[in-house]
PDB file of N, CA, C and O in Angstrom:
ATOM      1  N   MET A  99       6.255  -1.567   6.042  1.00  0.00           N
ATOM      2  CA  MET A  99       7.260  -1.839   7.154  1.00  0.00           C
ATOM      3  C   MET A  99       8.131  -1.258   6.243  1.00  0.00           C
ATOM      4  O   MET A  99       8.250  -1.031   5.387  1.00  0.00           O
ATOM      5  N   LYS A 100       8.944  -1.017   7.431  1.00  0.00           N
ATOM      6  CA  LYS A 100       9.649   0.295   6.971  1.00  0.00           C
ATOM      7  C   LYS A 100      11.515  -0.660   6.433  1.00  0.00           C
ATOM      8  O   LYS A 100      11.704  -1.689   7.409  1.00  0.00           O
ATOM      9  N   LYS A 101      11.765   0.231   5.996  1.00  0.00           N
ATOM     10  CA  LYS A 101      13.100  -0.421   5.980  1.00  0.00           C
ATOM     11  C   LYS A 101      13.861  -0.278   6.990  1.00  0.00           C
ATOM     12  O   LYS A 101      14.520   0.537   7.192  1.00  0.00           O
ATOM     13  N   PRO A 102      14.760  -1.653   7.456  1.00  0.00           N
ATOM     14  CA  PRO A 102      15.682  -1.627   9.140  1.00  0.00           C
ATOM     15  C   PRO A 102      16.755  -1.121   8.412  1.00  0.00           C
ATOM     16  O   PRO A 102      17.050  -0.765   7.663  1.00  0.00           O
ATOM     17  N   GLU A 103      17.412  -0.064  10.107  1.00  0.00           N
ATOM     18  CA  GLU A 103      18.649   0.388   9.435  1.00  0.00           C
ATOM     19  C   GLU A 103      19.600   0.009  10.491  1.00  0.00           C
ATOM     20  O   GLU A 103      19.616  -0.783  11.761  1.00  0.00           O
ATOM     21  N   SER A 104      20.606   0.020   9.883  1.00  0.00           N
ATOM     22  CA  SER A 104      21.755  -0.769  10.368  1.00  0.00           C
ATOM     23  C   SER A 104      22.241  -0.287  12.339  1.00  0.00           C
ATOM     24  O   SER A 104      22.303   1.141  11.883  1.00  0.00           O
ATOM     25  N   PRO A 105      22.462  -0.988  13.058  1.00  0.00           N
ATOM     26  CA  PRO A 105      22.725  -0.540  14.414  1.00  0.00           C
ATOM     27  C   PRO A 105      24.000  -0.326  13.878  1.00  0.00           C
ATOM     28  O   PRO A 105      24.101   0.899  15.413  1.00  0.00           O
ATOM     29  N   CYS A 106      25.546  -0.671  13.162  1.00  0.00           N
ATOM     30  CA  CYS A 106      26.153   0.000  13.280  1.00  0.00           C
ATOM     31  C   CYS A 106      26.543   1.546  13.351  1.00  0.00           C
ATOM     32  O   CYS A 106      27.620   1.687  13.529  1.00  0.00           O
ATOM     33  N   ALA A 107      25.964   2.219  12.326  1.00  0.00           N
ATOM     34  CA  ALA A 107      26.062   3.662  12.472  1.00  0.00           C
ATOM     35  C   ALA A 107      25.975   4.171  13.565  1.00  0.00           C
ATOM     36  O   ALA A 107      27.356   5.402  13.419  1.00  0.00           O
ATOM     37  N   ARG A 108      25.468   4.379  14.537  1.00  0.00           N
ATOM     38  CA  ARG A 108      26.312   4.943  15.855  1.00  0.00           C
ATOM     39  C   ARG A 108      26.134   4.287  16.791  1.00  0.00           C
ATOM     40  O   ARG A 108      26.269   4.304  17.926  1.00  0.00           O
ATOM     41  N   CYS A 109      26.992   2.982  16.384  1.00  0.00           N
ATOM     42  CA  CYS A 109      27.425   1.787  17.566  1.00  0.00           C
ATOM     43  C   CYS A 109      28.559   2.231  18.068  1.00  0.00           C
ATOM     44  O   CYS A 109      29.763   1.899  17.807  1.00  0.00           O
ATOM     45  N   THR A 110      28.438   2.320  19.539  1.00  0.00           N
ATOM     46  CA  THR A 110      29.780   2.532  20.151  1.00  0.00           C
ATOM     47  C   THR A 110      30.575   1.616  20.704  1.00  0.00           C
ATOM     48  O   THR A 110      32.319   1.807  21.350  1.00  0.00           O
ATOM     49  N   GLU A 111      29.636   0.251  20.803  1.00  0.00           N
ATOM     50  CA  GLU A 111      30.984  -0.998  20.872  1.00  0.00           C
ATOM     51  C   GLU A 111      31.337  -1.540  19.833  1.00  0.00           C
ATOM     52  O   GLU A 111      32.138  -2.569  19.946  1.00  0.00           O
ATOM     53  N   ARG A 112      31.776  -0.761  18.339  1.00  0.00           N
ATOM     54  CA  ARG A 112      32.079  -1.260  17.265  1.00  0.00           C
ATOM     55  C   ARG A 112      33.377  -1.862  17.074  1.00  0.00           C
ATOM     56  O   ARG A 112      33.728  -1.188  17.604  1.00  0.00           O
ATOM     57  N   THR A 113      33.865  -3.248  17.024  1.00  0.00           N
ATOM     58  CA  THR A 113      35.273  -3.456  16.626  1.00  0.00           C
ATOM     59  C   THR A 113      35.281  -4.242  15.849  1.00  0.00           C
ATOM     60  O   THR A 113      34.182  -4.213  14.603  1.00  0.00           O
ATOM     61  N   LEU A 114      36.702  -4.471  15.014  1.00  0.00           N
ATOM     62  CA  LEU A 114      36.895  -5.230  13.467  1.00  0.00           C
ATOM     63  C   LEU A 114      36.280  -6.799  13.942  1.00  0.00           C
ATOM     64  O   LEU A 114      36.288  -7.106  15.039  1.00  0.00           O
ATOM     65  N   LYS A 115      35.508  -7.101  13.129  1.00  0.00           N
ATOM     66  CA  LYS A 115      34.682  -7.820  12.945  1.00  0.00           C
ATOM     67  C   LYS A 115      33.532  -8.388  13.841  1.00  0.00           C
ATOM     68  O   LYS A 115      33.828  -9.552  13.957  1.00  0.00           O
ATOM     69  N   CYS A 116      32.863  -7.153  14.353  1.00  0.00           N
ATOM     70  CA  CYS A 116      32.070  -7.958  15.031  1.00  0.00           C
ATOM     71  C   CYS A 116      30.796  -8.657  14.994  1.00  0.00           C
ATOM     72  O   CYS A 116      30.305  -8.842  15.818  1.00  0.00           O
ATOM     73  N   HIS A 117      30.559  -8.206  13.558  1.00  0.00           N
ATOM     74  CA  HIS A 117      28.922  -8.857  13.365  1.00  0.00           C
ATOM     75  C   HIS A 117      28.709  -9.758  13.226  1.00  0.00           C
ATOM     76  O   HIS A 117      27.348 -10.655  13.815  1.00  0.00           O
ATOM     77  N   GLY A 118      29.748 -11.229  13.269  1.00  0.00           N
ATOM     78  CA  GLY A 118      29.326 -12.558  14.194  1.00  0.00           C
ATOM     79  C   GLY A 118      28.937 -12.517  14.873  1.00  0.00           C
ATOM     80  O   GLY A 118      28.031 -13.232  15.539  1.00  0.00           O
ATOM     81  N   ARG A 119      29.141 -11.895  16.516  1.00  0.00           N
ATOM     82  CA  ARG A 119      28.931 -12.123  17.607  1.00  0.00           C
ATOM     83  C   ARG A 119      28.128 -10.768  18.294  1.00  0.00           C
ATOM     84  O   ARG A 119      27.600 -10.918  19.180  1.00  0.00           O
ATOM     85  N   CYS A 120      27.437  -9.876  17.381  1.00  0.00           N
ATOM     86  CA  CYS A 120      26.395  -9.060  17.887  1.00  0.00           C
ATOM     87  C   CYS A 120      25.465  -8.934  17.856  1.00  0.00           C
ATOM     88  O   CYS A 120      24.883  -9.478  16.625  1.00  0.00           O
ATOM     89  N   GLU A 121      24.717  -9.534  18.915  1.00  0.00           N
ATOM     90  CA  GLU A 121      22.919  -9.587  18.523  1.00  0.00           C
ATOM     91  C   GLU A 121      22.341  -8.933  18.327  1.00  0.00           C
ATOM     92  O   GLU A 121      21.787  -8.811  17.741  1.00  0.00           O
ATOM     93  N   ARG A 122      22.578  -7.432  18.351  1.00  0.00           N
ATOM     94  CA  ARG A 122      21.664  -6.398  17.190  1.00  0.00           C
ATOM     95  C   ARG A 122      22.117  -6.140  15.984  1.00  0.00           C
ATOM     96  O   ARG A 122      20.999  -5.949  15.377  1.00  0.00           O
ATOM     97  N   TYR A 123      23.260  -7.000  15.655  1.00  0.00           N
ATOM     98  CA  TYR A 123      23.436  -7.003  14.154  1.00  0.00           C
ATOM     99  C   TYR A 123      22.830  -8.184  13.696  1.00  0.00           C
ATOM    100  O   TYR A 123      21.946  -8.274  12.472  1.00  0.00           O
ATOM    101  N   MET A 124      22.689  -9.213  14.727  1.00  0.00           N
ATOM    102  CA  MET A 124      21.975 -10.404  13.712  1.00  0.00           C
ATOM    103  C   MET A 124      20.215 -10.187  13.810  1.00  0.00           C
ATOM    104  O   MET A 124      19.693 -10.798  13.003  1.00  0.00           O
ATOM    105  N   ALA A 125      19.879  -9.191  14.901  1.00  0.00           N
ATOM    106  CA  ALA A 125      18.607  -9.439  15.191  1.00  0.00           C
ATOM    107  C   ALA A 125      18.420  -8.465  13.589  1.00  0.00           C
ATOM    108  O   ALA A 125      16.893  -8.106  13.092  1.00  0.00           O
ATOM    109  N   PHE A 126      19.579  -7.576  13.450  1.00  0.00           N
ATOM    110  CA  PHE A 126      18.444  -6.653  11.960  1.00  0.00           C
ATOM    111  C   PHE A 126      18.952  -7.130  10.776  1.00  0.00           C
ATOM    112  O   PHE A 126      18.596  -6.634  10.133  1.00  0.00           O
ATOM    113  N   GLN A 127      19.697  -8.335  10.495  1.00  0.00           N
ATOM    114  CA  GLN A 127      20.154  -9.318   9.582  1.00  0.00           C
ATOM    115  C   GLN A 127      18.838  -9.712   9.431  1.00  0.00           C
ATOM    116  O   GLN A 127      17.953 -10.107   8.459  1.00  0.00           O
ATOM    117  N   GLN A 128      18.191 -10.680  10.484  1.00  0.00           N
ATOM    118  CA  GLN A 128      16.867 -10.744  10.758  1.00  0.00           C
ATOM    119  C   GLN A 128      15.542  -9.825   9.690  1.00  0.00           C
ATOM    120  O   GLN A 128      14.890 -10.233   8.857  1.00  0.00           O
ATOM    121  N   GLN A 129      15.706  -9.055  10.328  1.00  0.00           N
ATOM    122  CA  GLN A 129      14.540  -8.139  10.002  1.00  0.00           C
ATOM    123  C   GLN A 129      14.656  -7.779   8.906  1.00  0.00           C
ATOM    124  O   GLN A 129      14.177  -7.404   8.367  1.00  0.00           O
ATOM    125  N   ASN A 130      15.946  -7.294   8.138  1.00  0.00           N
ATOM    126  CA  ASN A 130      16.366  -7.120   6.899  1.00  0.00           C
ATOM    127  C   ASN A 130      15.658  -7.969   5.660  1.00  0.00           C
ATOM    128  O   ASN A 130      15.176  -7.700   4.853  1.00  0.00           O
ATOM    129  N   ARG A 131      16.463  -9.433   6.119  1.00  0.00           N
ATOM    130  CA  ARG A 131      15.980 -10.630   5.472  1.00  0.00           C
ATOM    131  C   ARG A 131      13.887 -10.359   5.140  1.00  0.00           C
ATOM    132  O   ARG A 131      13.746 -10.599   3.919  1.00  0.00           O
ATOM    133  N   THR A 132      13.673 -10.252   6.042  1.00  0.00           N
ATOM    134  CA  THR A 132      11.964 -10.505   6.225  1.00  0.00           C
ATOM    135  C   THR A 132      11.699  -9.645   4.889  1.00  0.00           C
ATOM    136  O   THR A 132      10.990  -9.541   4.203  1.00  0.00           O
ATOM    137  N   TYR A 133      12.263  -8.312   5.214  1.00  0.00           N
ATOM    138  CA  TYR A 133      12.203  -6.990   4.567  1.00  0.00           C
ATOM    139  C   TYR A 133      12.647  -7.312   3.009  1.00  0.00           C
ATOM    140  O   TYR A 133      11.463  -7.144   2.082  1.00  0.00           O
ATOM    141  N   ASN A 134      13.160  -7.569   2.890  1.00  0.00           N
ATOM    142  CA  ASN A 134      13.628  -8.193   1.745  1.00  0.00           C
ATOM    143  C   ASN A 134      12.742  -9.291   0.949  1.00  0.00           C
ATOM    144  O   ASN A 134      12.197  -8.929  -0.218  1.00  0.00           O
ATOM    145  N   GLN A 135      12.460  -9.656   1.596  1.00  0.00           N
ATOM    146  CA  GLN A 135      11.043 -11.275   1.349  1.00  0.00           C
ATOM    147  C   GLN A 135       9.769 -10.470   1.045  1.00  0.00           C
ATOM    148  O   GLN A 135       9.105 -10.618  -0.079  1.00  0.00           O
ATOM    149  N   LEU A 136       9.450  -9.386   1.414  1.00  0.00           N
ATOM    150  CA  LEU A 136       8.115  -8.827   0.963  1.00  0.00           C
ATOM    151  C   LEU A 136       8.594  -8.017   0.321  1.00  0.00           C
ATOM    152  O   LEU A 136       7.154  -7.864  -0.219  1.00  0.00           O
ATOM    153  N   VAL A 137       9.359  -7.233  -0.036  1.00  0.00           N
ATOM    154  CA  VAL A 137       9.749  -6.731  -1.053  1.00  0.00           C
ATOM    155  C   VAL A 137       9.562  -7.412  -2.604  1.00  0.00           C
ATOM    156  O   VAL A 137       8.520  -7.249  -3.345  1.00  0.00           O
ATOM    157  N   ALA A 138       9.720  -8.268  -2.529  1.00  0.00           N
ATOM    158  CA  ALA A 138      10.380  -9.445  -3.047  1.00  0.00           C
ATOM    159  C   ALA A 138       8.900  -9.837  -3.715  1.00  0.00           C
ATOM    160  O   ALA A 138       8.419 -10.006  -5.155  1.00  0.00           O
ATOM    161  N   ALA A 139       8.079 -10.384  -2.956  1.00  0.00           N
ATOM    162  CA  ALA A 139       6.995 -10.593  -2.624  1.00  0.00           C
ATOM    163  C   ALA A 139       6.050  -9.425  -3.738  1.00  0.00           C
ATOM    164  O   ALA A 139       4.766 -10.455  -4.040  1.00  0.00           O
ATOM    165  N   ASN A 140       6.367  -8.661  -3.664  1.00  0.00           N
ATOM    166  CA  ASN A 140       5.185  -7.370  -3.353  1.00  0.00           C
ATOM    167  C   ASN A 140       5.470  -6.912  -5.149  1.00  0.00           C
ATOM    168  O   ASN A 140       4.873  -6.322  -5.578  1.00  0.00           O
ATOM    169  N   THR A 141       6.431  -6.952  -5.381  1.00  0.00           N
ATOM    170  CA  THR A 141       7.462  -7.113  -6.813  1.00  0.00           C
ATOM    171  C   THR A 141       6.888  -7.914  -7.817  1.00  0.00           C
ATOM    172  O   THR A 141       7.688  -8.282  -8.653  1.00  0.00           O
ATOM    173  N   GLY A 142       5.867  -7.965  -8.086  1.00  0.00           N
ATOM    174  CA  GLY A 142       4.818  -8.620  -9.399  1.00  0.00           C
ATOM    175  C   GLY A 142       4.558  -8.030 -10.402  1.00  0.00           C
ATOM    176  O   GLY A 142       5.014  -7.213 -10.860  1.00  0.00           O
ATOM    177  N   GLN A 143       3.119  -8.752 -10.620  1.00  0.00           N
ATOM    178  CA  GLN A 143       2.866  -8.608 -11.876  1.00  0.00           C
ATOM    179  C   GLN A 143       2.303  -7.131 -11.833  1.00  0.00           C
ATOM    180  O   GLN A 143       2.794  -6.510 -12.894  1.00  0.00           O
ATOM    181  N   GLU A 144       2.049  -5.900 -10.557  1.00  0.00           N
ATOM    182  CA  GLU A 144       1.462  -4.801 -10.680  1.00  0.00           C
ATOM    183  C   GLU A 144       2.263  -3.936 -11.457  1.00  0.00           C
ATOM    184  O   GLU A 144       2.239  -2.488 -11.589  1.00  0.00           O
ATOM    185  N   ASN A 145       3.956  -4.128 -11.200  1.00  0.00           N
ATOM    186  CA  ASN A 145       4.370  -3.113 -11.312  1.00  0.00           C
ATOM    187  C   ASN A 145       5.405  -3.658 -12.897  1.00  0.00           C
ATOM    188  O   ASN A 145       6.057  -2.782 -13.213  1.00  0.00           O
ATOM    189  N   ARG A 146       4.839  -4.268 -13.590  1.00  0.00           N
ATOM    190  CA  ARG A 146       5.383  -4.727 -14.973  1.00  0.00           C
ATOM    191  C   ARG A 146       4.659  -4.391 -15.757  1.00  0.00           C
ATOM    192  O   ARG A 146       3.613  -3.789 -15.946  1.00  0.00           O
ATOM    193  N   VAL A 147       4.889  -3.612 -16.999  1.00  0.00           N
ATOM    194  CA  VAL A 147       4.145  -3.059 -17.909  1.00  0.00           C
ATOM    195  C   VAL A 147       3.678  -4.324 -18.576  1.00  0.00           C
ATOM    196  O   VAL A 147       4.386  -5.042 -19.297  1.00  0.00           O
ATOM    197  N   LYS A 148       2.126  -3.928 -18.781  1.00  0.00           N
ATOM    198  CA  LYS A 148       2.130  -4.694 -20.135  1.00  0.00           C
ATOM    199  C   LYS A 148       1.437  -4.383 -21.302  1.00  0.00           C
ATOM    200  O   LYS A 148       0.691  -3.734 -21.939  1.00  0.00           O
ATOM    201  N   TYR A 149       1.896  -4.987 -22.502  1.00  0.00           N
ATOM    202  CA  TYR A 149       2.246  -4.565 -23.477  1.00  0.00           C
ATOM    203  C   TYR A 149       1.047  -6.334 -24.427  1.00  0.00           C
ATOM    204  O   TYR A 149       0.731  -7.239 -24.127  1.00  0.00           O
ATOM    205  N   SER A 150       0.132  -5.420 -25.760  1.00  0.00           N
ATOM    206  CA  SER A 150      -0.589  -6.352 -26.176  1.00  0.00           C
ATOM    207  C   SER A 150       0.313  -7.281 -26.875  1.00  0.00           C
ATOM    208  O   SER A 150       1.787  -7.091 -27.283  1.00  0.00           O
ATOM    209  N   LYS A 151       0.235  -8.626 -27.481  1.00  0.00           N
ATOM    210  CA  LYS A 151       0.929  -9.462 -29.034  1.00  0.00           C
ATOM    211  C   LYS A 151       1.099  -8.754 -29.538  1.00  0.00           C
ATOM    212  O   LYS A 151       2.337  -9.373 -29.582  1.00  0.00           O
ATOM    213  N   SER A 152       0.444  -8.074 -30.326  1.00  0.00           N
ATOM    214  CA  SER A 152       1.272  -7.696 -31.507  1.00  0.00           C
ATOM    215  C   SER A 152       1.713  -6.498 -31.251  1.00  0.00           C
ATOM    216  O   SER A 152       3.389  -6.569 -32.161  1.00  0.00           O
ATOM    217  N   ARG A 153       2.335  -5.732 -30.120  1.00  0.00           N
ATOM    218  CA  ARG A 153       2.942  -4.599 -29.844  1.00  0.00           C
ATOM    219  C   ARG A 153       4.004  -5.572 -29.578  1.00  0.00           C
ATOM    220  O   ARG A 153       5.725  -5.020 -29.749  1.00  0.00           O
ATOM    221  N   LEU A 154       4.355  -6.719 -28.706  1.00  0.00           N
ATOM    222  CA  LEU A 154       5.439  -7.484 -28.435  1.00  0.00           C
ATOM    223  C   LEU A 154       5.484  -7.809 -28.986  1.00  0.00           C
ATOM    224  O   LEU A 154       6.955  -7.822 -29.522  1.00  0.00           O
ATOM    225  N   ASN A 155       5.069  -8.629 -30.898  1.00  0.00           N
ATOM    226  CA  ASN A 155       5.967  -9.407 -31.499  1.00  0.00           C
ATOM    227  C   ASN A 155       6.474  -8.189 -32.764  1.00  0.00           C
ATOM    228  O   ASN A 155       7.378  -8.343 -33.294  1.00  0.00           O
ATOM    229  N   ARG A 156       5.988  -6.596 -32.759  1.00  0.00           N
ATOM    230  CA  ARG A 156       6.746  -5.385 -33.162  1.00  0.00           C
ATOM    231  C   ARG A 156       7.816  -5.219 -32.307  1.00  0.00           C
ATOM    232  O   ARG A 156       8.726  -4.827 -33.230  1.00  0.00           O
ATOM    233  N   MET A 157       7.885  -5.373 -30.612  1.00  0.00           N
ATOM    234  CA  MET A 157       9.328  -5.100 -30.429  1.00  0.00           C
ATOM    235  C   MET A 157      10.831  -5.761 -30.906  1.00  0.00           C
ATOM    236  O   MET A 157      11.610  -5.495 -30.620  1.00  0.00           O
ATOM    237  N   TYR A 158      10.104  -7.138 -31.393  1.00  0.00           N
ATOM    238  CA  TYR A 158      10.576  -8.188 -31.135  1.00  0.00           C
ATOM    239  C   TYR A 158      11.357  -8.807 -32.087  1.00  0.00           C
ATOM    240  O   TYR A 158      12.008  -9.875 -32.498  1.00  0.00           O
ATOM    241  N   LYS A 159      10.805  -7.927 -33.600  1.00  0.00           N
ATOM    242  CA  LYS A 159      11.304  -7.735 -35.106  1.00  0.00           C
ATOM    243  C   LYS A 159      12.272  -7.324 -35.120  1.00  0.00           C
ATOM    244  O   LYS A 159      12.979  -6.801 -34.425  1.00  0.00           O
TER     245      LYS A 159
END
């Protein structure tokens, strides 16, 4: 999934405090939440460095 792009950048109807009532922005917010949840779910064990127990003991002494 590609990171969603905010619709505000090229919006011709943009006004002060329009995020609360703009349907395009609300849809973007939902897509962005979904994207962030997917990223959080996929950044688990596979992205961590695995050290042996003896190496960890040396690092924390």
